[in-house]
PDB file of C-alpha atoms in Angstrom:
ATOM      1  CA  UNK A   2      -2.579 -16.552  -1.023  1.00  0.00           C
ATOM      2  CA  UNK A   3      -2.885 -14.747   2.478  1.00  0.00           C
ATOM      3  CA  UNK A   4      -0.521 -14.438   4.845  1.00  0.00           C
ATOM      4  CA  UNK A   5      -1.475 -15.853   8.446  1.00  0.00           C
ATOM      5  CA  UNK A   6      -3.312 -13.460  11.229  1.00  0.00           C
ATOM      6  CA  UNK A   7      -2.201 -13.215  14.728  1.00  0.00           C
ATOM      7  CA  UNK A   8      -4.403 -14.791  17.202  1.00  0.00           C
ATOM      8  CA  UNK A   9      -3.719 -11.442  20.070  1.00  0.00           C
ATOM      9  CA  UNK A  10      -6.434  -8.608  19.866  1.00  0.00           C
ATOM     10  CA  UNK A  11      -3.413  -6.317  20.831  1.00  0.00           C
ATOM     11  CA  UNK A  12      -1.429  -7.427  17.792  1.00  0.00           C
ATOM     12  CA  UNK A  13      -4.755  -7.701  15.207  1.00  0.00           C
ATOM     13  CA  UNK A  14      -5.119  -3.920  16.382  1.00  0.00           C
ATOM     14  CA  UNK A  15      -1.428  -3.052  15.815  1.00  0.00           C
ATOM     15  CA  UNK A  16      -2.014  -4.555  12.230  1.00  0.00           C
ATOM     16  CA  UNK A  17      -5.174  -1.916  12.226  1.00  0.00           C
ATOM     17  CA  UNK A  18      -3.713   1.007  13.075  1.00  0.00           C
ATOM     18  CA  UNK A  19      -0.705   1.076  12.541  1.00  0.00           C
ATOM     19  CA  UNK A  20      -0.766   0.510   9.038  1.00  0.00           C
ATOM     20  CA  UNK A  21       1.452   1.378   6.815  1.00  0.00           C
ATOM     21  CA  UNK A  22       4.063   0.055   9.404  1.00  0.00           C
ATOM     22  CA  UNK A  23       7.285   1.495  10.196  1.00  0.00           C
ATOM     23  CA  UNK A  24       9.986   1.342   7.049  1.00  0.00           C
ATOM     24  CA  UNK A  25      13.601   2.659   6.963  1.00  0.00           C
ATOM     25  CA  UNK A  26      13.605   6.241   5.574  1.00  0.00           C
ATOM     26  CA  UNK A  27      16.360   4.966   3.268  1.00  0.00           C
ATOM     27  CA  UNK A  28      16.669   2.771   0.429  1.00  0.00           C
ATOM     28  CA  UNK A  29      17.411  -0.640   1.454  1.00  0.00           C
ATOM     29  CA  UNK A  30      18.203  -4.434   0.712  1.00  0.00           C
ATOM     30  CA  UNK A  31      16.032  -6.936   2.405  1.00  0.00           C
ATOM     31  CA  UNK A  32      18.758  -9.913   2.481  1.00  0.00           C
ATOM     32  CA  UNK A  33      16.857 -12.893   4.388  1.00  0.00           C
ATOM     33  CA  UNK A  34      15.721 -10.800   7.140  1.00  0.00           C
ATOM     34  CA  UNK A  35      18.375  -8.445   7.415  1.00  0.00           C
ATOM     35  CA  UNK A  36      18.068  -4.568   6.525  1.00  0.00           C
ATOM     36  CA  UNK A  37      20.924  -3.570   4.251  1.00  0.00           C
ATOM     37  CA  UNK A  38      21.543  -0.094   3.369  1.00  0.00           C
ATOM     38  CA  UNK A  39      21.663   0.470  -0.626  1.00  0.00           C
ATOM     39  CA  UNK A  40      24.025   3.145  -2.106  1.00  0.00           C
ATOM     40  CA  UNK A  41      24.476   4.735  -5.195  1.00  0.00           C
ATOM     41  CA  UNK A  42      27.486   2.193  -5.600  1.00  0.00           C
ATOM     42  CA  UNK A  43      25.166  -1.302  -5.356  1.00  0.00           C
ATOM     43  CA  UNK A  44      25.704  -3.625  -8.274  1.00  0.00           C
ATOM     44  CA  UNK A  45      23.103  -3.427 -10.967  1.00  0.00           C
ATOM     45  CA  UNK A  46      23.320  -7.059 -10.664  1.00  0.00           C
ATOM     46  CA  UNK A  47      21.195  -6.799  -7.475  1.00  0.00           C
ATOM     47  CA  UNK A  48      18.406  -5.090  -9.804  1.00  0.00           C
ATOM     48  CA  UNK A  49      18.773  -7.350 -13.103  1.00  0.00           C
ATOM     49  CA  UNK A  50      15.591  -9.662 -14.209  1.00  0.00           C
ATOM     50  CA  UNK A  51      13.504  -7.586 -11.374  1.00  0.00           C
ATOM     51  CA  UNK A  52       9.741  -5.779 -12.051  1.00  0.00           C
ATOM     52  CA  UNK A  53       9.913  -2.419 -10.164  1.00  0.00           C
ATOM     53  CA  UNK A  54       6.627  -1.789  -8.187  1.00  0.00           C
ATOM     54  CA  UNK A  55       5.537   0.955  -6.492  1.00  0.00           C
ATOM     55  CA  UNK A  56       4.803   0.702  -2.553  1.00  0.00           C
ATOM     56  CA  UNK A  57       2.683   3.183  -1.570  1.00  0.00           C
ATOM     57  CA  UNK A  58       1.680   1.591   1.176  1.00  0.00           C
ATOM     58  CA  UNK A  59       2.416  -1.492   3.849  1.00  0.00           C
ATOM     59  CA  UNK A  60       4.513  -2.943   0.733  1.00  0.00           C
ATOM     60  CA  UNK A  61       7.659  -0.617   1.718  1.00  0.00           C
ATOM     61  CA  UNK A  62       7.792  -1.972   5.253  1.00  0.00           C
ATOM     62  CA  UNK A  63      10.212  -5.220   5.729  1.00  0.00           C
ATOM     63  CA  UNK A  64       7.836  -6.576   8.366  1.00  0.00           C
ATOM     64  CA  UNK A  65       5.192  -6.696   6.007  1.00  0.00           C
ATOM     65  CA  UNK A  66       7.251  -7.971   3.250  1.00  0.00           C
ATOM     66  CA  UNK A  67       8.508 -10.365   5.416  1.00  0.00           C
ATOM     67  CA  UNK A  68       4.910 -11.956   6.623  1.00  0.00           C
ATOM     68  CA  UNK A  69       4.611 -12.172   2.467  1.00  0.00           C
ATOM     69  CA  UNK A  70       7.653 -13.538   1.919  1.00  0.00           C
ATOM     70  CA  UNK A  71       9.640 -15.052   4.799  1.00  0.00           C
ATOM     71  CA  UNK A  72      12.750 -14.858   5.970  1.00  0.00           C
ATOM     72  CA  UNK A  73      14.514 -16.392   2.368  1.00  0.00           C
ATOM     73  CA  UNK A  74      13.529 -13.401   0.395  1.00  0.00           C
ATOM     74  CA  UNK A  75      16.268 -11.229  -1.158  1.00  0.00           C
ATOM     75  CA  UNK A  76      14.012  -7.778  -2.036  1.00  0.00           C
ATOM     76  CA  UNK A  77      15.564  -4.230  -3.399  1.00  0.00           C
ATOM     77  CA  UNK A  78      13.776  -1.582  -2.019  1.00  0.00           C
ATOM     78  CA  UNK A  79      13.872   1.861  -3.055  1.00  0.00           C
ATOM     79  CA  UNK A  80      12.937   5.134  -2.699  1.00  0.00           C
ATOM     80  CA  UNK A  81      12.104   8.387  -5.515  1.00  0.00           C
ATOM     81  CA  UNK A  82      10.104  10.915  -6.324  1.00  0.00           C
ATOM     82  CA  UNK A  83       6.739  10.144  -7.970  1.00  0.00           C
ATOM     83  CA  UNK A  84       5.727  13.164  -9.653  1.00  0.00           C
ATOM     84  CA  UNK A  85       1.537  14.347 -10.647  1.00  0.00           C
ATOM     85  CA  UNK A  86       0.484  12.389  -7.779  1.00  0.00           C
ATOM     86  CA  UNK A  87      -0.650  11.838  -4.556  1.00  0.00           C
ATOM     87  CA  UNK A  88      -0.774   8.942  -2.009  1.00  0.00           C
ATOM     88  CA  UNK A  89      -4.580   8.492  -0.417  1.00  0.00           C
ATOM     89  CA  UNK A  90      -6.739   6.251   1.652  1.00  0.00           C
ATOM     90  CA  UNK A  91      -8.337   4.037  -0.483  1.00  0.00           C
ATOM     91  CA  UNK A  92     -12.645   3.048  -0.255  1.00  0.00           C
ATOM     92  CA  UNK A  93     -11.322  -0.286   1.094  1.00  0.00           C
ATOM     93  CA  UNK A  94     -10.585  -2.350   4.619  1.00  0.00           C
ATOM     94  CA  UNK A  95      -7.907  -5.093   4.562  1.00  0.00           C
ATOM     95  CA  UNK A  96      -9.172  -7.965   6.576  1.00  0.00           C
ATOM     96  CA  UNK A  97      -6.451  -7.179   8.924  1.00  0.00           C
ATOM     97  CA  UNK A  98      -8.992  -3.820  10.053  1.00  0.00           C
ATOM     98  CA  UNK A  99      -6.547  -1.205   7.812  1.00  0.00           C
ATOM     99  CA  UNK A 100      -8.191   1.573   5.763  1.00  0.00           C
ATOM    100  CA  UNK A 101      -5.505   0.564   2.929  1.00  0.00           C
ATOM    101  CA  UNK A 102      -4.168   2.953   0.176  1.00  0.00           C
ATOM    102  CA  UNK A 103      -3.898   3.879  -3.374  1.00  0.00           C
ATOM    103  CA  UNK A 104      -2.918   6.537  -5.763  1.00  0.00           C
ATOM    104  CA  UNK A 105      -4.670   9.304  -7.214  1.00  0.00           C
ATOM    105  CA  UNK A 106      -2.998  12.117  -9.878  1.00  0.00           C
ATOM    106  CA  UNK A 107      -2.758  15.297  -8.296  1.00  0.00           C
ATOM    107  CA  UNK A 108      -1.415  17.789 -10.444  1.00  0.00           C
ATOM    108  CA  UNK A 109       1.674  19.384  -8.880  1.00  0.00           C
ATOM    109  CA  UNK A 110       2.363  16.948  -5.771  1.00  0.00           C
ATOM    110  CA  UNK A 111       4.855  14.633  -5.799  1.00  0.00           C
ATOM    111  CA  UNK A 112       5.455  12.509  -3.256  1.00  0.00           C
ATOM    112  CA  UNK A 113       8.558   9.983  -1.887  1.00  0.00           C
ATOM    113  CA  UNK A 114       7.385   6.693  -2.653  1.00  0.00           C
ATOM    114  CA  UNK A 115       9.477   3.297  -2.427  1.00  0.00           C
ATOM    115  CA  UNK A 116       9.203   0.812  -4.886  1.00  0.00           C
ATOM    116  CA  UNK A 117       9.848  -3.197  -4.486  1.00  0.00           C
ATOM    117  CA  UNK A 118      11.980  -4.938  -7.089  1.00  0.00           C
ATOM    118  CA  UNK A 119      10.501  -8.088  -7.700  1.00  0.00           C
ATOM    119  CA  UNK A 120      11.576 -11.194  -9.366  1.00  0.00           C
ATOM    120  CA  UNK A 121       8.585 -12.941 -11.891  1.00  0.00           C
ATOM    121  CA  UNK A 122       8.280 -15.578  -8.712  1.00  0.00           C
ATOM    122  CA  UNK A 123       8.296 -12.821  -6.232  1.00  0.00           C
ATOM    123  CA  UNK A 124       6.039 -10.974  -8.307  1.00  0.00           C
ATOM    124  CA  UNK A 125       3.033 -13.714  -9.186  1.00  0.00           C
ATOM    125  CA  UNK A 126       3.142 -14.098  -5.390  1.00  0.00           C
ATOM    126  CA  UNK A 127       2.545 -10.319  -4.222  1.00  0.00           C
ATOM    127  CA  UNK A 128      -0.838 -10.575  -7.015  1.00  0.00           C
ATOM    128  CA  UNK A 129      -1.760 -13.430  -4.991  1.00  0.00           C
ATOM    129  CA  UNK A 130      -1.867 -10.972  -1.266  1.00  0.00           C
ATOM    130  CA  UNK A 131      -3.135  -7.815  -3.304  1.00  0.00           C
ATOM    131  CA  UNK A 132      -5.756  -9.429  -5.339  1.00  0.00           C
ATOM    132  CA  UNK A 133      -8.630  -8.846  -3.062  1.00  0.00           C
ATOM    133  CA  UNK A 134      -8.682  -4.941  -3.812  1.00  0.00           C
ATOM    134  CA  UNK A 135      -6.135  -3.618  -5.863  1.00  0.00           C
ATOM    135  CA  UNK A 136      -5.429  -3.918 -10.391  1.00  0.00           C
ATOM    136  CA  UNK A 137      -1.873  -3.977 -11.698  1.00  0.00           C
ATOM    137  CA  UNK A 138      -0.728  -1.560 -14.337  1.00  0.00           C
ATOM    138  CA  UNK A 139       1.965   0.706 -15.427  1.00  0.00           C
ATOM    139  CA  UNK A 140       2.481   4.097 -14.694  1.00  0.00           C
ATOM    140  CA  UNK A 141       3.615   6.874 -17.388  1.00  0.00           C
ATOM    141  CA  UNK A 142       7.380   5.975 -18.063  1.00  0.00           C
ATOM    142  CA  UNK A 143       9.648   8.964 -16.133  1.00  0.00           C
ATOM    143  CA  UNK A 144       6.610   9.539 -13.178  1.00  0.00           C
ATOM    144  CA  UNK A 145       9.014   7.408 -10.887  1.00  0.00           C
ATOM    145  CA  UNK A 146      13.052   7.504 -10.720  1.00  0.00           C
ATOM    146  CA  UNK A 147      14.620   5.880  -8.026  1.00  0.00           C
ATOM    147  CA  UNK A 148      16.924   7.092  -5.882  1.00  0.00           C
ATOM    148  CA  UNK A 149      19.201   4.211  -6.031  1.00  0.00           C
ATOM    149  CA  UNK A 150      19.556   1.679  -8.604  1.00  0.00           C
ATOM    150  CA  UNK A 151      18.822   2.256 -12.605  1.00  0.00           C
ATOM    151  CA  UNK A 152      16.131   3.558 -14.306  1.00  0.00           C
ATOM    152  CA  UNK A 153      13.265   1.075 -14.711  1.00  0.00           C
ATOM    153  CA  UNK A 154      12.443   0.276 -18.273  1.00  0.00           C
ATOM    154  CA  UNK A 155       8.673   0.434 -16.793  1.00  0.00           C
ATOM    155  CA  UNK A 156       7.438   1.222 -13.028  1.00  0.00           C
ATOM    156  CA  UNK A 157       4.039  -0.848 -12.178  1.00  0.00           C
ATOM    157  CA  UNK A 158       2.019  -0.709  -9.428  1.00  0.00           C
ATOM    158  CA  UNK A 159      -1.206  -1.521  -7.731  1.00  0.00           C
ATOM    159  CA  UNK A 160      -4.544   0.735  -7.773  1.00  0.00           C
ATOM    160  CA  UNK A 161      -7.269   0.219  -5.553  1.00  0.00           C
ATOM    161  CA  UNK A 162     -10.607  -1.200  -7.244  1.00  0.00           C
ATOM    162  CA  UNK A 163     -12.836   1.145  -5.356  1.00  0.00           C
ATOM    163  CA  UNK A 164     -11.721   4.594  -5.338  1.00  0.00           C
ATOM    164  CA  UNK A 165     -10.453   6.873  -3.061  1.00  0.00           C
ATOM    165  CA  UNK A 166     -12.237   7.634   0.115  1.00  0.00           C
ATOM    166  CA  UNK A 167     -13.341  10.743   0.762  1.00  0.00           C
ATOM    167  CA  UNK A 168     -14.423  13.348   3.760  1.00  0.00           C
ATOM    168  CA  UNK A 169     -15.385  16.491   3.976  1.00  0.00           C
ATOM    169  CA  UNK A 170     -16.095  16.236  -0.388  1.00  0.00           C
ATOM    170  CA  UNK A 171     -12.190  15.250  -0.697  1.00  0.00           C
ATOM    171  CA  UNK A 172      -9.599  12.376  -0.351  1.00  0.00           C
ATOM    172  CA  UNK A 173      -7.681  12.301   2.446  1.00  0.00           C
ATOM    173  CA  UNK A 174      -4.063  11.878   1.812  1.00  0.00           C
ATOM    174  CA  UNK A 175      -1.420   9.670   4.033  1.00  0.00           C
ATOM    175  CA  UNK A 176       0.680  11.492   6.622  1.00  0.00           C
ATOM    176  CA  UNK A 177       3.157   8.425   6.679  1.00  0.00           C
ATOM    177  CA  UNK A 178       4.031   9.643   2.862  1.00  0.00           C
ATOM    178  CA  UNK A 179       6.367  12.708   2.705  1.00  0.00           C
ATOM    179  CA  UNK A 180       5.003  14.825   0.107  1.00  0.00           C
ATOM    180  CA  UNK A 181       5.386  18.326  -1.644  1.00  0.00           C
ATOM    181  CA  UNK A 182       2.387  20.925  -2.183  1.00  0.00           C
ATOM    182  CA  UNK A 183       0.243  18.150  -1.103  1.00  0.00           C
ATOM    183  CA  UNK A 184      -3.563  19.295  -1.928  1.00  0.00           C
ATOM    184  CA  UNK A 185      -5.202  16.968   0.198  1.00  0.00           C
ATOM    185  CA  UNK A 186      -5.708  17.218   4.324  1.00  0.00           C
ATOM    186  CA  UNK A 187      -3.819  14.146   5.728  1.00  0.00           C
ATOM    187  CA  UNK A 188      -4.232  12.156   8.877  1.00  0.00           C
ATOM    188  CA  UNK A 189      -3.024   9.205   9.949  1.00  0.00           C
ATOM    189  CA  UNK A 190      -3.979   5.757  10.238  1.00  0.00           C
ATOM    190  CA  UNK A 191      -5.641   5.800  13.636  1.00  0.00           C
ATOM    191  CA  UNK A 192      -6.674   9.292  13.221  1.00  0.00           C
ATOM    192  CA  UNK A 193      -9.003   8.299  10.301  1.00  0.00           C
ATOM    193  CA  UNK A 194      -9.998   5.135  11.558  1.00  0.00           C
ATOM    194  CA  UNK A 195     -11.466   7.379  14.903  1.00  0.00           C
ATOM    195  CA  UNK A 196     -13.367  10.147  12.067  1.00  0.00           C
ATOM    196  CA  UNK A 197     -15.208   6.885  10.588  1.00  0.00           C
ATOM    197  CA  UNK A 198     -15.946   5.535  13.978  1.00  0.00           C
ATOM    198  CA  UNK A 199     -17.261   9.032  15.128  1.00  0.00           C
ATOM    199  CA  UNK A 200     -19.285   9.301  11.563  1.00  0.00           C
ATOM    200  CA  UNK A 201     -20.360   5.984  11.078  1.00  0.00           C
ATOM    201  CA  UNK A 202     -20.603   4.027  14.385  1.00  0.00           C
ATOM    202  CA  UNK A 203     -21.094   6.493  16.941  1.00  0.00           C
ATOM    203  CA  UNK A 204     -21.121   5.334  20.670  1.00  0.00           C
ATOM    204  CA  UNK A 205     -18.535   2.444  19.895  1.00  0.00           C
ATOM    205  CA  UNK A 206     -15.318   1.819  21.094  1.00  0.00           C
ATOM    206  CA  UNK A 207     -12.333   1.628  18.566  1.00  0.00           C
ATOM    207  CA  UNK A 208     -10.809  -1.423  19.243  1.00  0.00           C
ATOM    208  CA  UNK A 209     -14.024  -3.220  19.967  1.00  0.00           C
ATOM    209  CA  UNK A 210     -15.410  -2.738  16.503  1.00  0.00           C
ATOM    210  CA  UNK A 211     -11.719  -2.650  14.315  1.00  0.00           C
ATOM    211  CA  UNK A 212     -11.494  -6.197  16.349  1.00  0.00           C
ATOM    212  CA  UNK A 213     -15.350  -7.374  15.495  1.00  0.00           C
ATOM    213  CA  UNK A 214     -14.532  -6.177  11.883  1.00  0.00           C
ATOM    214  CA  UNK A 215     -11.186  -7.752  11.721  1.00  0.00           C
ATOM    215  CA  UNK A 216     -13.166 -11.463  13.314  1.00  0.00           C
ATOM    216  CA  UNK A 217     -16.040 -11.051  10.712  1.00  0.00           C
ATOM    217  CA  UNK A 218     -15.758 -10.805   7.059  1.00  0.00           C
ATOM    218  CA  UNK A 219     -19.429  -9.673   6.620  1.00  0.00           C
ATOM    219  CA  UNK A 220     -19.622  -6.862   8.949  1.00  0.00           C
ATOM    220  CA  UNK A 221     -16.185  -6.160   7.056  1.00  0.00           C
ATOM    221  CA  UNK A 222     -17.553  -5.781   3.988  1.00  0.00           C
ATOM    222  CA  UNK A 223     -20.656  -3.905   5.595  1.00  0.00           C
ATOM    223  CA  UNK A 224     -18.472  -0.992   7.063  1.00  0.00           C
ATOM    224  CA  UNK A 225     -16.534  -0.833   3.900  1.00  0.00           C
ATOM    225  CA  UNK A 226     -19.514  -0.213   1.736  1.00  0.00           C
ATOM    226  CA  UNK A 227     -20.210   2.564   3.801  1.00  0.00           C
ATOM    227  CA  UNK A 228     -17.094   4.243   3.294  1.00  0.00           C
ATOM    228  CA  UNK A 229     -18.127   7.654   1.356  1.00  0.00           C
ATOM    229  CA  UNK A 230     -16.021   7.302  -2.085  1.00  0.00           C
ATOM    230  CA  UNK A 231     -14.926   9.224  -4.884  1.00  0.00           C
ATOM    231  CA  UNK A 232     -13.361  10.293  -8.124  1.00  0.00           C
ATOM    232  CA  UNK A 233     -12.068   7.858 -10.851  1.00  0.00           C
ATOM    233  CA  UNK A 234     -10.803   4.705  -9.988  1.00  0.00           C
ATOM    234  CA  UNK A 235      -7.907   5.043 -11.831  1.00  0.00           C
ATOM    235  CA  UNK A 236      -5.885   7.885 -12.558  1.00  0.00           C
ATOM    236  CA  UNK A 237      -5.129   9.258 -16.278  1.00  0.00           C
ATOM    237  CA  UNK A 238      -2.176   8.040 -17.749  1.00  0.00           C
ATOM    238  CA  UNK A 239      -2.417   4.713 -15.586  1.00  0.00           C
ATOM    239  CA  UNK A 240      -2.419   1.506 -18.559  1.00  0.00           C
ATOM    240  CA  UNK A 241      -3.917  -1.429 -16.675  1.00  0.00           C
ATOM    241  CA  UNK A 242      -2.572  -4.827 -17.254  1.00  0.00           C
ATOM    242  CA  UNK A 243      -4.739  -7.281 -14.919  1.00  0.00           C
ATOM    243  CA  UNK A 244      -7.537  -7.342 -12.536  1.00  0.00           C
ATOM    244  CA  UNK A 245      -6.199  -9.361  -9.887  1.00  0.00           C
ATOM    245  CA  UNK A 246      -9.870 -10.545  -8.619  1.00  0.00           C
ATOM    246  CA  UNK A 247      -9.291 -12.998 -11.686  1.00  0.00           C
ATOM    247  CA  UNK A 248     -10.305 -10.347 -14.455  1.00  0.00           C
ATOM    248  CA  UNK A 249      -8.145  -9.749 -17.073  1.00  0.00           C
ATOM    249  CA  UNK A 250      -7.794  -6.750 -18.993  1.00  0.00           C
TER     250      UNK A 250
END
């Protein structure tokens, strides 16, 4: 399942470069549109029957998890510390033009995550918009605690198929993520996507080829290949559960 494109080239490019979208900097209810604030004193009731996943990436932001899942979705969303790792562009473009992310251990580093709380319903349907790129597993039990909310009896979360990109001979970690003794350089969404245009399509203009990559799923695929890419796919300590191309483990 995919969620429907705008038809404006100024909101395609918004989706582009702006990714991973603007998200409160607090832990927070998404109540059929509304933002709710969540405090230590919200009823474990809110949190019963629900899968926590990580959101490292557009998956914190209520605007994306409201193209995903309307208006009638009632979604916990909260924040922690993930600990021994690091959150990183990903060898991948969405076909919305984003350089997406994923998660790669980085001994040291933690970094303030949020995670989704997902019913089974809620959760079949987020496979269905990740299952282009990304493989659900769990991570080691105790790497995530939220800041709200009990402790999960197990934290998933979705890996990238293809690696983490990589300049200069390293990844290149997400500025949008607050982190601590972060290894990696970080930039930001439109400042990487003008390093790949400047390294691997010289003389074009930004918009003109994010929008010409965003219109044609070929040339998509074409730049994506190109993207230099490295280390293991998955991280030590990560137990994988399902391809979501279809592929089970």
């Amino acid at each position: 399942m995919t969620w429907e494109l705008p038809r404006e080239p100024e909101a395609l490019l918004s989706l582009a470069l702006d990714y991973p979208y603007d998200a409160p900097g607090f832990s927070y209810l998404l109540n059929q549109g509304a933002i709710e604030p969540l405090t230590a004193s919200a009823e474990d009731r809110l949190f019963a029957g629900r899968q926590v996943v990580v959101a490292h990436g557009s998956n914190r932001a209520p605007a994306q998890l409201l193209r995903k899942f309307g208006v009638e979705a009632t979604i916990p969303v909260t924040y922690g510390w993930l600990e021994d790792y690091d959150v990183v562009y990903g060898a991948h473009v969405a076909r919305y033009g984003a350089i997406t992310s994923t998660l790669v251990a980085a001994r040291a580093c933690r970094v303030r995550v949020a995670a989704t709380w997902l019913t089974p319903a809620q959760l079949a349907l987020m496979h269905a918009t990740e299952r282009m790129n990304y493989t659900y597993g769990l991570l080691p039990l105790g790497a995530f605690r939220p800041e709200v909310g009990p402790d999960p009896a197990s934290v998933a979360v979705y890996l990238g198929n293809h690696g983490a990109l990589m300049l200069d001979g390293t990844a290149v970690a997400f500025a949008a993520v607050e982190a601590q003794a972060r290894a990696y350089p970080a930039l930001l969404q439109h400042e990487l996507q003008r390093r790949l245009l400047t390294e691997l399509l010289p003389g074009r203009g930004l918009s003109d080829a994010i929008l010409e990559r965003i219109g044609d799923a070929e040339i998509r695929r074409s730049f994506a290949q190109r993207l230099p890419r490295g280390g293991p796919t998955f991280p030590d300590g990560f137990q994988l559960l399902r391809r979501l191309d279809d592929q089970l483990a």
